[in-house]
Amino acid sequence: MTLALIPLLPFAGAVLPPVLIRHGKNASAWGAGLVTALALLLLLQMAPTVFAGETVRVGWEWMPQLGINFTFRLDGLGFLFALLILGIGLLIILYARYYLSDSDPMGRFYAYMLLFMGSMLGIVLSDNLILLLMFWELTSLSSFLLIGYWRHRSDARQGARMALAITGGGGLAMLAGILLLGYVAGSFELSVVLESAEVVQAHALYPVLLVLILLGAFTKSAQFPFHFWLPHAMAAPTPVSAYLHSATMVKAGVFLLARLFPVLSGPDLWFYLVGGAGAVTLVFAAYMALFKHDLKGLLAYSTISHLGLITLLFGIGTPLSAVAGVFHIINHATFKASLFMAAGIIDHEAGTRDMRRLSGLWKYMPHTATLAMVAAAAMAGVPLLNGFLSKEMFFEETLHVVPLENVYWLLPAAATLAGVFSVAYSLRFIHDVFFGPEPVDLPKKPHEPPRWMKIPVEILVALCVLVGILPALVVGPMLAVAAQSVLWGQPLPEYSLMVWHGFNTALMMSILALLGGVLVYLARRRVFYAHETLLPRFEAKALFEALVHVVVHFARWLTGALENGSLQRYLALLVIAGLAAGWAAVYGQPSLFGTMNGTPLDPVSLVAALILIAGVALTVIWHRRRLAALIAVSVVGLIMALVFVRFSAPDLALTQLSVEIVTIVLLLLALYFLPQQTPAESSALRKGRDGVLALAGGAGVAALAYAVLTHPYQTIADYFLAQSVPGGGGTNVVNVILVDFRGFDTLGEIAVLGIAALGIYALLDRLHLPLPGRDPYGRAWSPDRHPMILAMIVRPLLPLALLVSIYIFLRGHNLPGGGFIAGLITAVALILQYLANGVQWTQARMPVDYHPVIGWGLLIAALTGLGSWYFGYPFLTTSFDYFTLPVVGKFELATALVFDLGVYLTVVGAVMLILANLGKASGAMPSPGRSKEAA
């Protein structure tokens, strides 16, 4: 249970900062910090178990038939990422307190941060692939909110939309890939999937699912050609950039590569796709970073390059390359987060991030300059800093790539070239900002930031130094358990975290990269000139926006072509599509109809069918006379209820009758405000078209029904009949299905009903329509709105109807009835009181607000499901038992009765909210629950 609290705590704590901001910025920051610290303490409590090599699992069944469970796992890899998410997140919360201005809504910022933190923790701790995917999409949504935090800036809004479009599109591809992976492996549980490498890689769908999953990983981790969203996301506040784009969100893609490494890596296709994308991204982004004048732009492209390095390491596919990839994830998170925060300090205290305006800041900000230079040196791979060690391992791994034996020099050359550019842009970051001439015309006079703003940077820079000097002591155990989780059953390869390994090829590559980077920087003017003049100009953002424009233009054209405001046209297109789909399904079949004999036709059924046909025909003929058409269509509903009785479906018959009554009342109230007759609008040609479509649609549905009924088929009814009593504790199979076997469906249906009622209430609230004074023939309506005879008849009906409603409700589990039917009976009895006696009389005796009734109904139904979870059963599992009382005797109690109570309350609240407020539109029926003065 403790493990599940770690990702759930930030979600629950996200409500605190907006509330605490009323007490000041410090209170809001403290609230976010305490939530993060508590989650971090819970994580650290399980550190001994993880470092002992064990995997902690906890979970509950959710939809086990679909393989979807609410399960979490904590192994070395999950622990490492959770530690980075929470540890750096805590530092970012402290840093943001001093970075954001008083005009920035800090409560909203910290709420978004906690939502994103919880989403990332969900990704790295999920043990179910579908659950992981849900948290994956939540990171896209919460990062959209964080990137667009400064909503008054157009670049922030554009960057947020671009990030959401790219990562969201990749998430859709990843959804398809994960579904295929679960299908091939036979489960969505990671513990099963990770053991299915041979099955997955031997399957014909392996290339397809690999490409789809990689699309999700590459878009999230900004790999070429999906890299361009990350630099434009730098319009977010610097704390967001330091957190999302160095330590967390962009690491989600490489985390997925690490997590699925045991099951997907190995074939050459993995190497060429993953390694190829990583190599291109590594070199291209390192080159582009050199020419960025904005500090955060430079750091953005350097982040993309280092993510390419990690991707390339996992693409190489050897155990040692996986260890190096995990090691560089740790190192990159520390030095890049500190660099982003240092860039934010420079922007905060100097007023600009443009390196063409910044220079000589060492004089004004020596402390910040020292921290930034150490972090930049770590990024460049300078010895005695953490970046040097993982780059050494990277260089070593590029020398032994089996698929490139014929061109063995290609990958080491690319790695060294990327190292050259890395040193060059790191030197530019250091020299152009902190040294050189005195800064001129800066927006602010530069100075050191507040003391607490530098502490997060100091902690991360200290880690860069400590890992660089004492790697085995500081990070050795963490790297070992994390790498072992990535390798999943394979023995951990031999590797050394010593600072000095002697003179070898990897060291020579590092020295060459350092010297080459210095030379490139010294010749930067010529390099810049060549870049500006010789290379073609290409902007990925322009291509993306052009593509979006084309898609939007096409969507607008298609919408205009289809959606012209004609309901008849929409219905015609729907019928045509249905006919086409039906024809395609039966085309080529040897025989549409079967040989089974039908049920003999008795005279009563024949008369009912004729009345049904007559009702349908009269509805069509009288469709312009609204009241007559309503009466005709009510005949159709009545005949359908009798059909249910004829075929032994009393529950459906009761439901049909109740719904018919409520619908008639609803339509009568609506028609009261509408003209009694509609004008003729359809031409003869349109009538002919509609007639042909109606006949074709009716004939098609009739043929389909006849084909189904004349072919032998297997029904699932036998299962429900057999399991109704032992599984659900009720003899009314229909009710047991609704509240037990398919209780989740019913919960969704009443939720939709409640939402619809609230939506209709919002539309009708404060709406006043003029009362029609005359009927269609010009005769005045009676001034007596509430006839005494009607009032006297209806008043005693209320207790009788409520008694019937309770009876129907209580017997529903074993006899025809249930919460839905009982709710409709109660609603009809209540609405009759409003119609017959008036608002004042009814309101004085029943001052009920139906909004809470809907809420309580949904809450009771949901709590019933959660109660079964609490006792270790699947959601909405029914429990029942038999009891004996002295007078009553033996009787049954089932938890389904509580669920049915939620259905009952929701139905009553929704129907009353709709009907009462529709009648209120005339001013004659104020909303129930309001005072007479308000009415």
Short mmCIF file of C-alpha atoms in Angstrom, two decimals, residues 532-773:
data_model
loop_
_atom_site.label_atom_id
_atom_site.label_comp_id
_atom_site.label_asym_id
_atom_site.label_seq_id
_atom_site.Cartn_x
_atom_site.Cartn_y
_atom_site.Cartn_z
CA GLU A 532 24.91 31.14 -41.77
CA THR A 533 25.99 31.31 -45.39
CA LEU A 534 26.71 27.83 -46.67
CA LEU A 535 24.04 25.67 -45.07
CA PRO A 536 20.41 25.86 -46.25
CA ARG A 537 17.94 27.44 -43.88
CA PHE A 538 15.31 25.03 -42.63
CA GLU A 539 12.89 25.54 -39.78
CA ALA A 540 11.04 22.48 -38.50
CA LYS A 541 8.50 24.70 -36.77
CA ALA A 542 7.45 26.19 -40.11
CA LEU A 543 6.94 22.71 -41.56
CA PHE A 544 4.93 21.67 -38.52
CA GLU A 545 2.73 24.77 -38.69
CA ALA A 546 2.22 24.28 -42.44
CA LEU A 547 1.13 20.70 -41.80
CA VAL A 548 -1.24 21.84 -39.07
CA HIS A 549 -2.65 24.48 -41.43
CA VAL A 550 -3.28 21.87 -44.13
CA VAL A 551 -4.99 19.53 -41.66
CA VAL A 552 -7.16 22.31 -40.24
CA HIS A 553 -8.07 23.55 -43.72
CA PHE A 554 -9.05 20.04 -44.82
CA ALA A 555 -11.05 19.51 -41.61
CA ARG A 556 -12.85 22.82 -42.16
CA TRP A 557 -13.67 21.86 -45.75
CA LEU A 558 -14.89 18.40 -44.76
CA THR A 559 -16.97 19.80 -41.91
CA GLY A 560 -18.53 22.37 -44.22
CA ALA A 561 -19.31 19.70 -46.78
CA LEU A 562 -20.97 17.38 -44.29
CA GLU A 563 -22.31 19.63 -41.55
CA ASN A 564 -24.71 22.01 -43.25
CA GLY A 565 -27.22 22.23 -40.40
CA SER A 566 -29.72 19.78 -41.94
CA LEU A 567 -30.74 17.02 -39.56
CA GLN A 568 -32.29 15.16 -42.49
CA ARG A 569 -28.95 15.16 -44.26
CA TYR A 570 -27.14 13.85 -41.19
CA LEU A 571 -29.68 11.06 -40.81
CA ALA A 572 -29.48 10.25 -44.52
CA LEU A 573 -25.69 9.94 -44.35
CA LEU A 574 -25.98 7.75 -41.27
CA VAL A 575 -28.48 5.42 -42.94
CA ILE A 576 -26.38 5.24 -46.11
CA ALA A 577 -23.28 4.39 -44.08
CA GLY A 578 -25.21 1.72 -42.18
CA LEU A 579 -26.54 0.20 -45.39
CA ALA A 580 -23.08 0.19 -46.94
CA ALA A 581 -21.58 -1.49 -43.86
CA GLY A 582 -24.33 -4.10 -43.79
CA TRP A 583 -23.98 -4.83 -47.49
CA ALA A 584 -20.20 -5.19 -47.16
CA ALA A 585 -20.68 -7.66 -44.30
CA VAL A 586 -23.02 -9.98 -46.18
CA TYR A 587 -21.53 -9.60 -49.67
CA GLY A 588 -20.28 -12.93 -50.95
CA GLN A 589 -22.17 -14.99 -48.38
CA PRO A 590 -23.72 -18.10 -49.95
CA SER A 591 -27.01 -17.63 -48.12
CA LEU A 592 -28.26 -14.79 -45.95
CA PHE A 593 -31.17 -16.64 -44.37
CA GLY A 594 -31.01 -19.81 -42.31
CA THR A 595 -33.26 -22.84 -42.09
CA MET A 596 -34.58 -22.52 -38.52
CA ASN A 597 -38.36 -22.25 -38.23
CA GLY A 598 -39.90 -19.17 -36.70
CA THR A 599 -42.37 -18.94 -33.84
CA PRO A 600 -45.98 -19.47 -35.00
CA LEU A 601 -47.93 -16.22 -35.33
CA ASP A 602 -50.93 -15.98 -32.97
CA PRO A 603 -53.86 -13.57 -33.47
CA VAL A 604 -52.95 -11.37 -30.47
CA SER A 605 -49.42 -10.84 -31.73
CA LEU A 606 -50.74 -10.08 -35.21
CA VAL A 607 -53.12 -7.41 -33.85
CA ALA A 608 -50.31 -5.90 -31.78
CA ALA A 609 -48.05 -5.80 -34.84
CA LEU A 610 -50.75 -4.09 -36.89
CA ILE A 611 -51.29 -1.50 -34.15
CA LEU A 612 -47.51 -0.97 -33.98
CA ILE A 613 -47.34 -0.43 -37.75
CA ALA A 614 -50.32 1.90 -37.59
CA GLY A 615 -48.72 3.92 -34.79
CA VAL A 616 -45.50 4.28 -36.77
CA ALA A 617 -47.40 5.26 -39.92
CA LEU A 618 -49.53 7.82 -38.08
CA THR A 619 -46.41 9.30 -36.47
CA VAL A 620 -44.97 9.86 -39.94
CA ILE A 621 -48.23 11.19 -41.38
CA TRP A 622 -48.94 13.50 -38.42
CA HIS A 623 -45.32 14.58 -37.86
CA ARG A 624 -46.20 18.25 -38.50
CA ARG A 625 -48.99 18.11 -35.88
CA ARG A 626 -46.81 17.73 -32.83
CA LEU A 627 -49.38 16.71 -30.24
CA ALA A 628 -50.99 14.13 -32.53
CA ALA A 629 -47.58 12.74 -33.45
CA LEU A 630 -46.70 12.48 -29.76
CA ILE A 631 -49.86 10.50 -29.06
CA ALA A 632 -49.14 8.19 -32.00
CA VAL A 633 -45.56 7.56 -30.94
CA SER A 634 -46.72 6.83 -27.38
CA VAL A 635 -48.84 4.03 -28.86
CA VAL A 636 -45.65 2.56 -30.28
CA GLY A 637 -44.06 2.66 -26.83
CA LEU A 638 -47.07 0.99 -25.24
CA ILE A 639 -47.06 -1.82 -27.80
CA MET A 640 -43.34 -2.36 -27.17
CA ALA A 641 -44.05 -2.73 -23.46
CA LEU A 642 -46.72 -5.34 -24.30
CA VAL A 643 -44.22 -7.13 -26.55
CA PHE A 644 -41.87 -7.42 -23.55
CA VAL A 645 -44.74 -8.88 -21.53
CA ARG A 646 -45.53 -11.30 -24.34
CA PHE A 647 -41.97 -12.61 -24.36
CA SER A 648 -41.68 -12.88 -20.55
CA ALA A 649 -39.59 -9.79 -19.85
CA PRO A 650 -41.54 -8.05 -17.03
CA ASP A 651 -38.54 -5.94 -15.95
CA LEU A 652 -38.21 -4.49 -19.42
CA ALA A 653 -41.96 -3.94 -19.59
CA LEU A 654 -41.97 -2.01 -16.29
CA THR A 655 -38.97 0.02 -17.41
CA GLN A 656 -40.57 0.75 -20.79
CA LEU A 657 -43.81 1.94 -19.21
CA SER A 658 -42.01 4.13 -16.68
CA VAL A 659 -39.79 5.65 -19.34
CA GLU A 660 -42.80 6.25 -21.58
CA ILE A 661 -44.59 8.19 -18.85
CA VAL A 662 -41.56 10.31 -18.03
CA THR A 663 -40.89 10.93 -21.73
CA ILE A 664 -44.51 11.95 -22.39
CA VAL A 665 -44.42 14.43 -19.51
CA LEU A 666 -41.09 15.79 -20.72
CA LEU A 667 -42.29 16.21 -24.30
CA LEU A 668 -45.60 17.74 -23.22
CA LEU A 669 -43.74 20.35 -21.17
CA ALA A 670 -41.48 21.08 -24.13
CA LEU A 671 -44.33 21.20 -26.66
CA TYR A 672 -46.19 23.63 -24.42
CA PHE A 673 -43.75 26.34 -25.46
CA LEU A 674 -43.52 25.36 -29.12
CA PRO A 675 -45.94 25.98 -32.00
CA GLN A 676 -48.55 23.27 -32.22
CA GLN A 677 -47.77 22.68 -35.88
CA THR A 678 -44.52 22.77 -37.84
CA PRO A 679 -44.27 24.39 -41.29
CA ALA A 680 -43.71 22.30 -44.41
CA GLU A 681 -40.00 22.47 -45.29
CA SER A 682 -39.20 19.38 -47.35
CA SER A 683 -39.44 19.35 -51.11
CA ALA A 684 -40.98 16.45 -53.02
CA LEU A 685 -37.53 15.33 -54.12
CA ARG A 686 -36.24 15.22 -50.54
CA LYS A 687 -39.35 13.36 -49.40
CA GLY A 688 -38.76 10.80 -52.13
CA ARG A 689 -35.13 10.41 -51.14
CA ASP A 690 -36.04 10.02 -47.45
CA GLY A 691 -38.72 7.50 -48.33
CA VAL A 692 -36.34 5.36 -50.33
CA LEU A 693 -33.73 5.48 -47.57
CA ALA A 694 -36.33 4.64 -44.93
CA LEU A 695 -37.59 1.66 -46.89
CA ALA A 696 -34.06 0.46 -47.63
CA GLY A 697 -33.00 0.88 -44.00
CA GLY A 698 -36.09 -0.85 -42.67
CA ALA A 699 -35.76 -3.70 -45.14
CA GLY A 700 -32.08 -4.07 -44.28
CA VAL A 701 -32.70 -4.23 -40.53
CA ALA A 702 -35.61 -6.64 -41.03
CA ALA A 703 -33.48 -8.88 -43.22
CA LEU A 704 -30.65 -8.80 -40.69
CA ALA A 705 -33.01 -9.68 -37.83
CA TYR A 706 -34.55 -12.50 -39.84
CA ALA A 707 -31.11 -13.82 -40.77
CA VAL A 708 -30.02 -13.87 -37.14
CA LEU A 709 -33.18 -15.56 -35.93
CA THR A 710 -33.12 -18.26 -38.60
CA HIS A 711 -29.51 -19.27 -37.94
CA PRO A 712 -28.44 -21.31 -34.92
CA TYR A 713 -26.59 -19.23 -32.36
CA GLN A 714 -25.17 -19.57 -28.89
CA THR A 715 -26.56 -17.30 -26.19
CA ILE A 716 -24.85 -16.10 -23.04
CA ALA A 717 -28.22 -16.16 -21.28
CA ASP A 718 -27.56 -19.68 -19.97
CA TYR A 719 -24.50 -18.46 -18.10
CA PHE A 720 -26.41 -15.66 -16.38
CA LEU A 721 -29.32 -17.95 -15.58
CA ALA A 722 -26.95 -20.44 -13.98
CA GLN A 723 -24.88 -17.86 -12.09
CA SER A 724 -27.62 -15.45 -11.01
CA VAL A 725 -28.25 -17.04 -7.61
CA PRO A 726 -24.82 -18.48 -6.71
CA GLY A 727 -22.90 -15.52 -8.12
CA GLY A 728 -25.22 -12.60 -7.49
CA GLY A 729 -27.60 -13.83 -4.82
CA GLY A 730 -30.73 -12.92 -6.77
CA THR A 731 -33.34 -14.73 -8.85
CA ASN A 732 -34.16 -11.65 -10.97
CA VAL A 733 -31.53 -12.23 -13.63
CA VAL A 734 -32.01 -8.82 -15.28
CA ASN A 735 -31.40 -6.92 -12.04
CA VAL A 736 -28.45 -9.12 -11.09
CA ILE A 737 -26.85 -8.38 -14.47
CA LEU A 738 -27.37 -4.63 -14.02
CA VAL A 739 -26.07 -4.32 -10.47
CA ASP A 740 -23.49 -7.11 -10.39
CA PHE A 741 -22.26 -8.74 -13.59
CA ARG A 742 -22.39 -5.45 -15.54
CA GLY A 743 -22.45 -3.05 -12.63
CA PHE A 744 -19.60 -1.01 -14.15
CA ASP A 745 -21.79 -0.31 -17.20
CA THR A 746 -24.64 0.77 -14.96
CA LEU A 747 -22.33 3.06 -12.99
CA GLY A 748 -21.25 4.71 -16.24
CA GLU A 749 -24.87 5.05 -17.40
CA ILE A 750 -26.08 6.77 -14.24
CA ALA A 751 -23.00 9.03 -14.35
CA VAL A 752 -23.97 10.06 -17.89
CA LEU A 753 -27.56 10.57 -16.73
CA GLY A 754 -26.41 12.82 -13.89
CA ILE A 755 -24.12 14.83 -16.18
CA ALA A 756 -26.92 15.22 -18.73
CA ALA A 757 -29.29 16.45 -16.03
CA LEU A 758 -26.77 19.03 -14.82
CA GLY A 759 -26.18 20.16 -18.39
CA ILE A 760 -29.90 20.58 -19.05
CA TYR A 761 -30.24 22.45 -15.76
CA ALA A 762 -27.47 24.82 -16.81
CA LEU A 763 -29.23 25.46 -20.12
CA LEU A 764 -32.63 26.05 -18.53
CA ASP A 765 -31.54 27.98 -15.45
CA ARG A 766 -32.86 31.55 -15.51
CA LEU A 767 -34.55 30.88 -18.86
CA HIS A 768 -38.02 32.43 -19.07
CA LEU A 769 -40.34 31.75 -21.98
CA PRO A 770 -43.67 33.51 -22.64
CA LEU A 771 -46.73 31.41 -21.85
CA PRO A 772 -48.93 30.69 -24.88
CA GLY A 773 -52.34 32.19 -24.28
#
